[in-house]
Coordinates of C-alpha atoms in Angstrom, one line a residue:
Chain V
M1 CA 0.0 -0.2 0.0
T2 CA 1.6 3.1 -0.5
P3 CA 1.0 6.4 1.3
V4 CA -1.6 8.0 -1.2
Q5 CA -3.6 4.6 -0.9
A6 CA -3.2 4.8 3.1
L7 CA -4.3 8.2 2.7
R8 CA -7.4 7.6 0.8
A9 CA -8.5 4.1 2.3
E10 CA -11.8 4.1 4.0
R11 CA -10.5 2.1 7.0
W12 CA -7.2 1.5 8.6
S13 CA -6.3 -1.6 10.6
P14 CA -7.4 -0.8 14.3
Y15 CA -3.7 -1.5 15.6
A16 CA -1.8 0.8 13.1
A17 CA -4.8 3.6 13.9
G18 CA -4.5 3.1 17.5
A19 CA -0.5 3.1 17.5
G20 CA -1.1 6.8 16.0
L21 CA -3.2 7.1 18.6
G22 CA -0.8 6.4 21.0
V23 CA 1.9 8.6 19.9
I24 CA -0.3 11.5 19.6
A25 CA -1.2 10.9 22.9
T26 CA 2.3 10.3 24.1
L27 CA 3.5 13.6 22.4
S28 CA 0.3 15.8 23.4
M29 CA 1.2 14.7 26.9
A30 CA 5.2 14.7 26.8
L31 CA 5.5 18.2 25.0
F32 CA 2.3 20.2 26.1
G33 CA 1.3 18.1 29.5
K34 CA -1.9 18.1 28.2
R35 CA -4.2 15.4 27.9
L36 CA -6.2 14.4 24.8
S37 CA -9.5 15.3 25.5
G38 CA -13.0 15.1 24.1
A39 CA -15.4 15.6 26.8
G40 CA -13.3 18.5 28.6
A41 CA -13.9 21.0 25.9
Y42 CA -18.2 21.1 26.4
Q43 CA -17.5 21.6 29.7
H44 CA -15.2 24.6 29.4
L45 CA -18.0 26.0 27.4
S46 CA -20.5 24.7 30.4
G47 CA -20.4 28.1 32.1
C48 CA -21.7 30.1 29.4
V49 CA -25.6 28.7 30.5
G50 CA -24.2 27.1 33.9
R51 CA -23.4 30.4 35.1
A52 CA -26.8 32.1 34.2
L53 CA -28.7 29.2 35.9
A54 CA -26.7 29.2 39.3
P55 CA -24.8 32.4 38.9
H56 CA -23.0 31.9 42.6
S57 CA -22.1 28.4 42.2
L58 CA -18.1 28.0 43.1
Y59 CA -17.8 25.4 39.9
W60 CA -17.9 28.1 37.2
K61 CA -16.0 30.5 39.2
Y62 CA -12.9 28.5 40.3
V63 CA -13.0 25.3 39.3
M64 CA -13.6 24.7 35.3
P65 CA -12.7 28.2 32.9
T66 CA -14.8 28.8 30.6
G67 CA -13.5 30.4 27.0
M68 CA -11.3 29.4 24.1
T69 CA -9.4 26.7 26.0
W70 CA -7.2 24.1 24.7
E71 CA -9.8 21.4 25.0
L72 CA -11.9 23.6 22.6
W73 CA -9.0 24.0 19.8
L74 CA -8.6 20.4 20.5
L75 CA -12.3 19.4 19.9
G76 CA -12.1 21.7 16.6
G77 CA -9.1 20.1 15.4
T78 CA -10.9 16.7 15.8
F79 CA -13.7 17.8 13.7
L80 CA -11.5 19.1 10.7
G81 CA -9.4 15.9 11.2
A82 CA -11.9 13.2 10.7
L83 CA -13.3 15.6 8.1
A84 CA -10.3 15.4 6.1
S85 CA -10.1 11.8 6.1
A86 CA -13.9 11.5 5.2
L87 CA -13.1 13.7 2.5
A88 CA -9.9 11.7 1.4
S89 CA -11.6 8.5 1.7
G90 CA -14.8 10.2 -0.3
Q91 CA -17.2 8.8 2.8
F92 CA -18.2 12.5 3.5
R93 CA -22.3 12.5 3.0
W94 CA -24.5 14.0 5.1
R95 CA -26.7 11.5 7.1
L96 CA -30.1 11.7 9.3
M97 CA -29.1 8.4 10.7
P98 CA -26.8 5.1 11.1
D99 CA -25.5 3.7 7.5
R100 CA -26.4 0.0 9.4
Q101 CA -27.9 -2.2 12.4
W102 CA -29.4 0.8 14.0
E103 CA -33.0 0.6 11.7
Q104 CA -33.1 -2.7 11.8
A105 CA -33.2 -2.6 15.5
F106 CA -34.7 0.1 16.3
G107 CA -36.8 0.6 13.3
P108 CA -36.7 4.0 10.4
S109 CA -37.8 6.6 13.2
V110 CA -35.2 9.6 12.4
T111 CA -36.6 11.3 16.0
K112 CA -36.4 8.0 18.0
R113 CA -33.0 8.3 16.7
W114 CA -32.2 11.6 17.6
L115 CA -33.9 11.8 21.7
V116 CA -32.0 8.9 22.0
V117 CA -28.7 10.2 21.0
L118 CA -29.8 13.3 22.9
V119 CA -30.3 11.3 26.4
G120 CA -27.3 8.8 25.5
T121 CA -25.0 12.3 24.9
A122 CA -25.9 13.7 28.3
L123 CA -25.8 10.7 30.0
I124 CA -22.1 10.1 28.7
E125 CA -20.9 14.0 29.6
L126 CA -22.4 13.7 33.1
S127 CA -21.0 10.5 33.7
A128 CA -17.4 11.9 32.2
G129 CA -17.3 14.5 34.9
I130 CA -17.9 11.8 37.5
A131 CA -15.4 9.8 36.5
G132 CA -12.8 12.3 35.7
G133 CA -12.2 12.2 32.3
C134 CA -14.0 10.2 28.7
T135 CA -12.4 7.8 26.7
A136 CA -9.9 10.0 25.3
S137 CA -8.8 12.1 28.6
L138 CA -8.9 9.3 31.2
A139 CA -8.8 5.7 29.3
V140 CA -6.5 6.6 26.6
S141 CA -4.1 9.2 28.4
G142 CA -4.5 8.1 31.8
G143 CA -4.0 4.8 30.8
A144 CA -0.8 6.0 29.2
A145 CA 0.4 7.6 32.5
L146 CA -0.5 4.5 34.0
A147 CA -3.1 6.0 36.0
P148 CA -4.8 3.3 38.2
G149 CA -8.3 5.4 37.7
A150 CA -8.3 4.8 33.9
F151 CA -8.3 1.0 34.0
L152 CA -11.1 1.3 36.7
F153 CA -12.9 3.3 34.7
M154 CA -12.6 1.0 31.3
A155 CA -14.0 -1.9 33.6
G156 CA -16.8 0.0 34.6
M157 CA -17.3 1.3 30.8
F158 CA -17.1 -2.3 29.5
G159 CA -18.8 -3.9 32.9
G160 CA -21.9 -1.2 31.4
G161 CA -21.8 -1.5 28.3
I162 CA -22.0 -5.4 28.0
P163 CA -25.2 -5.5 30.1
T164 CA -26.9 -2.4 27.8
A165 CA -26.2 -3.9 24.7
R166 CA -27.2 -7.6 25.6
F167 CA -30.9 -6.2 26.7
L168 CA -30.7 -3.6 23.5
Y169 CA -30.2 -6.0 20.9
R170 CA -32.0 -9.2 22.7
K171 CA -33.5 -11.5 20.3
P172 CA -37.3 -11.1 20.3
R173 CA -39.2 -13.8 21.9
N174 CA -41.3 -14.9 19.1
A175 CA -39.5 -15.2 16.1
G176 CA -40.6 -12.6 13.0
A177 CA -42.1 -10.3 15.4
G178 CA -40.0 -7.4 14.7
A179 CA -37.2 -5.5 16.3
P180 CA -36.8 -4.5 20.1
S181 CA -37.9 -1.0 20.8
Chain E
M1 CA -2.6 31.1 23.8
S2 CA -1.8 29.9 20.8
A3 CA -3.9 27.5 19.0
L4 CA -1.5 26.0 16.8
A5 CA -0.6 22.7 18.7
P6 CA -4.2 21.7 19.9
V7 CA -5.8 22.0 16.2
C8 CA -2.7 19.9 14.8
L9 CA -3.2 17.5 17.7
G10 CA -7.1 17.8 17.3
V11 CA -6.5 17.0 12.9
A12 CA -4.3 13.7 13.8
F13 CA -6.4 13.0 16.5
G14 CA -9.7 13.3 14.5
W15 CA -8.3 11.7 11.8
V16 CA -6.9 8.1 13.4
L17 CA -10.6 8.1 14.9
H18 CA -12.3 8.3 11.1
K19 CA -9.8 5.9 10.0
A20 CA -10.6 3.3 12.9
G21 CA -14.2 3.5 12.3
M22 CA -15.3 5.4 15.2
G23 CA -17.6 7.5 13.6
R24 CA -19.8 4.9 12.7
Y25 CA -22.5 3.6 15.6
D26 CA -21.9 0.1 14.5
V27 CA -18.4 -0.3 15.2
I28 CA -19.2 1.0 19.0
V29 CA -21.9 -0.6 19.4
N30 CA -20.5 -4.0 18.6
V31 CA -17.5 -4.3 21.1
F32 CA -19.9 -4.6 23.6
R33 CA -21.9 -7.5 21.5
F34 CA -18.6 -9.5 21.2
K35 CA -19.6 -9.1 17.2
D36 CA -16.6 -6.7 16.3
L37 CA -13.5 -5.9 18.6
T38 CA -12.3 -2.7 16.5
V39 CA -12.7 -0.8 19.3
L40 CA -11.0 -2.9 22.0
K41 CA -7.9 -3.5 19.4
F42 CA -7.8 0.1 18.7
L43 CA -8.2 0.9 22.2
L44 CA -5.3 -1.9 23.5
S45 CA -3.1 -0.2 20.9
A46 CA -3.3 2.9 21.8
L47 CA -2.9 2.2 25.3
L48 CA 0.4 -0.2 24.7
T49 CA 1.8 2.4 22.4
G50 CA 1.5 5.3 24.9
M51 CA 2.2 3.8 27.9
L52 CA 5.6 2.8 26.0
G53 CA 6.3 6.0 24.3
L54 CA 5.6 8.2 27.8
Q55 CA 8.2 5.8 29.5
L56 CA 11.0 6.1 26.6
L57 CA 10.5 9.6 26.7
G58 CA 10.3 9.6 30.7
A59 CA 13.7 8.0 30.7
L60 CA 15.5 9.9 28.3
Q61 CA 14.5 12.6 30.2
L62 CA 12.0 14.6 27.3
A63 CA 8.6 14.1 29.6
P64 CA 8.9 16.4 32.5
H65 CA 5.8 17.0 32.9
V66 CA 3.3 14.1 32.1
P67 CA -0.4 15.0 33.5
V68 CA -1.3 12.0 35.5
A69 CA -5.1 11.6 35.4
P70 CA -6.5 11.7 39.0
T71 CA -8.1 8.6 40.4
L72 CA -10.8 8.5 42.3
L73 CA -11.8 4.9 43.1
L74 CA -15.3 5.4 43.1
G75 CA -15.9 7.9 40.7
N76 CA -13.8 6.0 38.3
L77 CA -16.0 3.3 38.8
L78 CA -19.7 5.0 38.8
G79 CA -18.5 7.2 36.1
G80 CA -17.6 4.4 34.4
L81 CA -20.2 2.1 34.2
V82 CA -22.8 4.8 33.7
F83 CA -20.3 6.1 30.6
G84 CA -20.7 2.3 29.1
V85 CA -24.5 2.4 29.4
G86 CA -24.6 6.0 27.1
M87 CA -21.9 4.2 24.5
A88 CA -23.7 1.3 24.3
T89 CA -27.3 3.2 23.5
A90 CA -25.9 5.9 21.5
G91 CA -22.9 4.6 20.1
F92 CA -20.1 7.2 20.6
C93 CA -18.3 8.6 23.2
P94 CA -17.5 12.8 23.5
G95 CA -13.9 12.6 20.9
T96 CA -15.8 10.7 18.2
V97 CA -18.7 13.3 18.0
A98 CA -16.3 15.1 16.6
A99 CA -15.7 12.4 14.5
G100 CA -19.0 11.5 13.6
A101 CA -19.8 15.1 12.8
G102 CA -16.8 15.0 10.4
E103 CA -18.0 12.6 8.6
G104 CA -21.2 14.0 7.9
R105 CA -23.6 12.9 10.7
L106 CA -26.2 15.3 11.3
D107 CA -27.0 13.1 14.5
Y108 CA -24.1 13.8 16.0
L109 CA -23.7 17.0 15.4
V110 CA -26.9 18.1 16.3
P111 CA -28.5 16.0 19.1
G112 CA -25.6 15.0 20.0
S113 CA -23.3 18.0 20.3
L114 CA -26.8 19.5 22.1
G115 CA -26.4 16.2 24.4
L116 CA -23.2 16.8 25.5
Y117 CA -23.5 20.4 26.4
T118 CA -26.7 19.9 28.3
G119 CA -24.7 16.6 29.7
A120 CA -21.7 19.3 30.5
V121 CA -24.2 21.9 32.6
A122 CA -25.6 19.2 34.6
F123 CA -22.5 17.7 35.6
G124 CA -21.7 21.6 36.7
L125 CA -24.7 22.0 38.9
L126 CA -24.3 18.4 40.4
Y127 CA -20.8 19.3 40.8
P128 CA -21.0 21.0 44.7
S129 CA -23.4 18.2 45.6
V130 CA -21.3 15.2 44.3
F131 CA -17.7 16.1 44.4
P132 CA -17.2 16.3 48.0
W133 CA -18.8 12.6 48.4
L134 CA -16.4 11.9 45.5
A135 CA -13.4 12.8 46.8
K136 CA -13.7 11.0 50.1
H137 CA -14.0 8.1 48.8
G138 CA -11.1 6.2 47.2
N139 CA -9.4 9.5 46.2
L140 CA -5.9 8.1 45.1
G141 CA -4.9 11.5 44.0
E142 CA -2.5 11.9 40.6
V143 CA -0.8 8.2 41.5
T144 CA 0.5 5.7 38.9
L145 CA 0.5 2.2 39.4
P146 CA 4.5 2.2 39.6
A147 CA 4.4 4.0 42.3
L148 CA 1.6 2.4 44.2
M149 CA 3.1 -1.0 44.0
Q150 CA 6.2 0.0 44.6
V151 CA 8.1 -1.3 41.2
D152 CA 9.8 -0.5 38.0
G153 CA 7.8 1.6 35.5
W154 CA 9.4 -0.6 33.0
L155 CA 7.9 -3.5 34.7
V156 CA 4.4 -2.6 34.9
V157 CA 4.8 -1.5 30.9
L158 CA 6.2 -4.8 30.1
M159 CA 3.5 -6.7 31.9
F160 CA 0.8 -4.2 30.0
W161 CA 2.4 -5.6 26.7
E162 CA 2.5 -8.9 27.5
L163 CA -1.5 -9.3 28.4
G164 CA -2.3 -6.9 25.5
L165 CA -0.1 -9.3 23.2
M166 CA -1.5 -12.4 24.4
L167 CA -5.1 -10.7 24.0
F168 CA -4.5 -9.7 20.2
Y169 CA -3.3 -13.3 19.1
L170 CA -6.3 -14.6 21.0
I171 CA -8.5 -12.4 18.8
E172 CA -6.6 -12.5 15.8
R173 CA -6.2 -16.7 15.9
G174 CA -7.5 -18.0 18.7
P175 CA -11.0 -18.7 20.3
L176 CA -11.7 -14.9 21.0
R177 CA -12.5 -14.5 17.6
P178 CA -16.0 -13.1 16.7
P179 CA -17.8 -15.9 15.1
S180 CA -19.6 -13.4 12.9
D181 CA -17.1 -10.8 11.6
D182 CA -19.3 -8.1 10.2
A183 CA -16.0 -6.0 9.5
S184 CA -14.4 -8.7 7.1
H185 CA -13.1 -5.7 5.0
T186 CA -11.1 -4.5 8.0
H187 CA -9.5 -7.9 8.2
A188 CA -8.4 -7.5 4.4
A189 CA -7.6 -4.4 4.9
S190 CA -5.6 -4.9 7.7
A191 CA -3.6 -8.0 6.0
S192 CA -2.9 -5.6 3.5
L193 CA -1.2 -3.0 5.6
R194 CA 0.5 -5.2 7.8
G195 CA 2.4 -7.0 4.9
S196 CA 3.6 -3.7 3.1
A197 CA 4.6 -1.6 6.7
R198 CA 5.9 -4.3 8.5

């Protein structure tokens, strides 16, 4: 595979892409003293609404700075990087719904998918706050620095995810009765 | 503050997230169903590479201020559990929302970003009542495994590499290989990448 073919490929081996992510995390932490993050950016913006809801909250006064922080630039870059990769491989396309699997399991309703996304992401961001990080900032960056909390977080992630997926994608009791909802 | 460094790091981050297929709902969900272990392979490869890189740079004294994620036993575990529930339901995590949005997915861009923002505000509102309680239980601070176990960092890295490589072997060649592999084209791609790159 030539370099150009690799750039235009739809998918890379997860091992190659993962090693790339490891190098990126290493550089970010060693050169700039910053963990990679996904959830952080939203926390750094949360003050805009949060201060209006709770004007005297110590959280937005002292704990969580609001503004164009490192994490926000990083998130913007993440979006651009994925956009570049999708354009290079010809996968960019405006879509309202996942391409596969969702419809078989939950039906064609866009409203339903969007509502589930809304609730799911709120839950994810809230729990990232409780855990002290997300997949990028705690699992990958924390794990690379050998922080015990990272491995506990990953254990929790699979411990919560596996039974949830089992429940959501359980086989319908009577065959042909359609998908679980 | 210069924006150049975080934007460049972010572009690289988004690029590998997309190339690994992390912008796709089914790839994320199916790791919890043992149908497609791409997420596991991606995550573990990143961990192994990252810990080796940091250990190496640390030994060369090129990484003076590595940030260590704080360990709060209760918070890490409880947060992780709920995080997993959300991930298996909606099919992404905070970083992959940006990656999926970059692919043109409006369910990521619109309700995804809105939901993440709502969750962040909710956490801020809950913080004064929740954090003191979390900080009381199993707060180990910014500790590392080698410091906790009082062993050399290289030993811990070596142990993780042995475990990781063993797991990769079991996944690719052994009994842990998913029975119905949804991502067969990924395996073809990985085979060709392996052939030329290594």
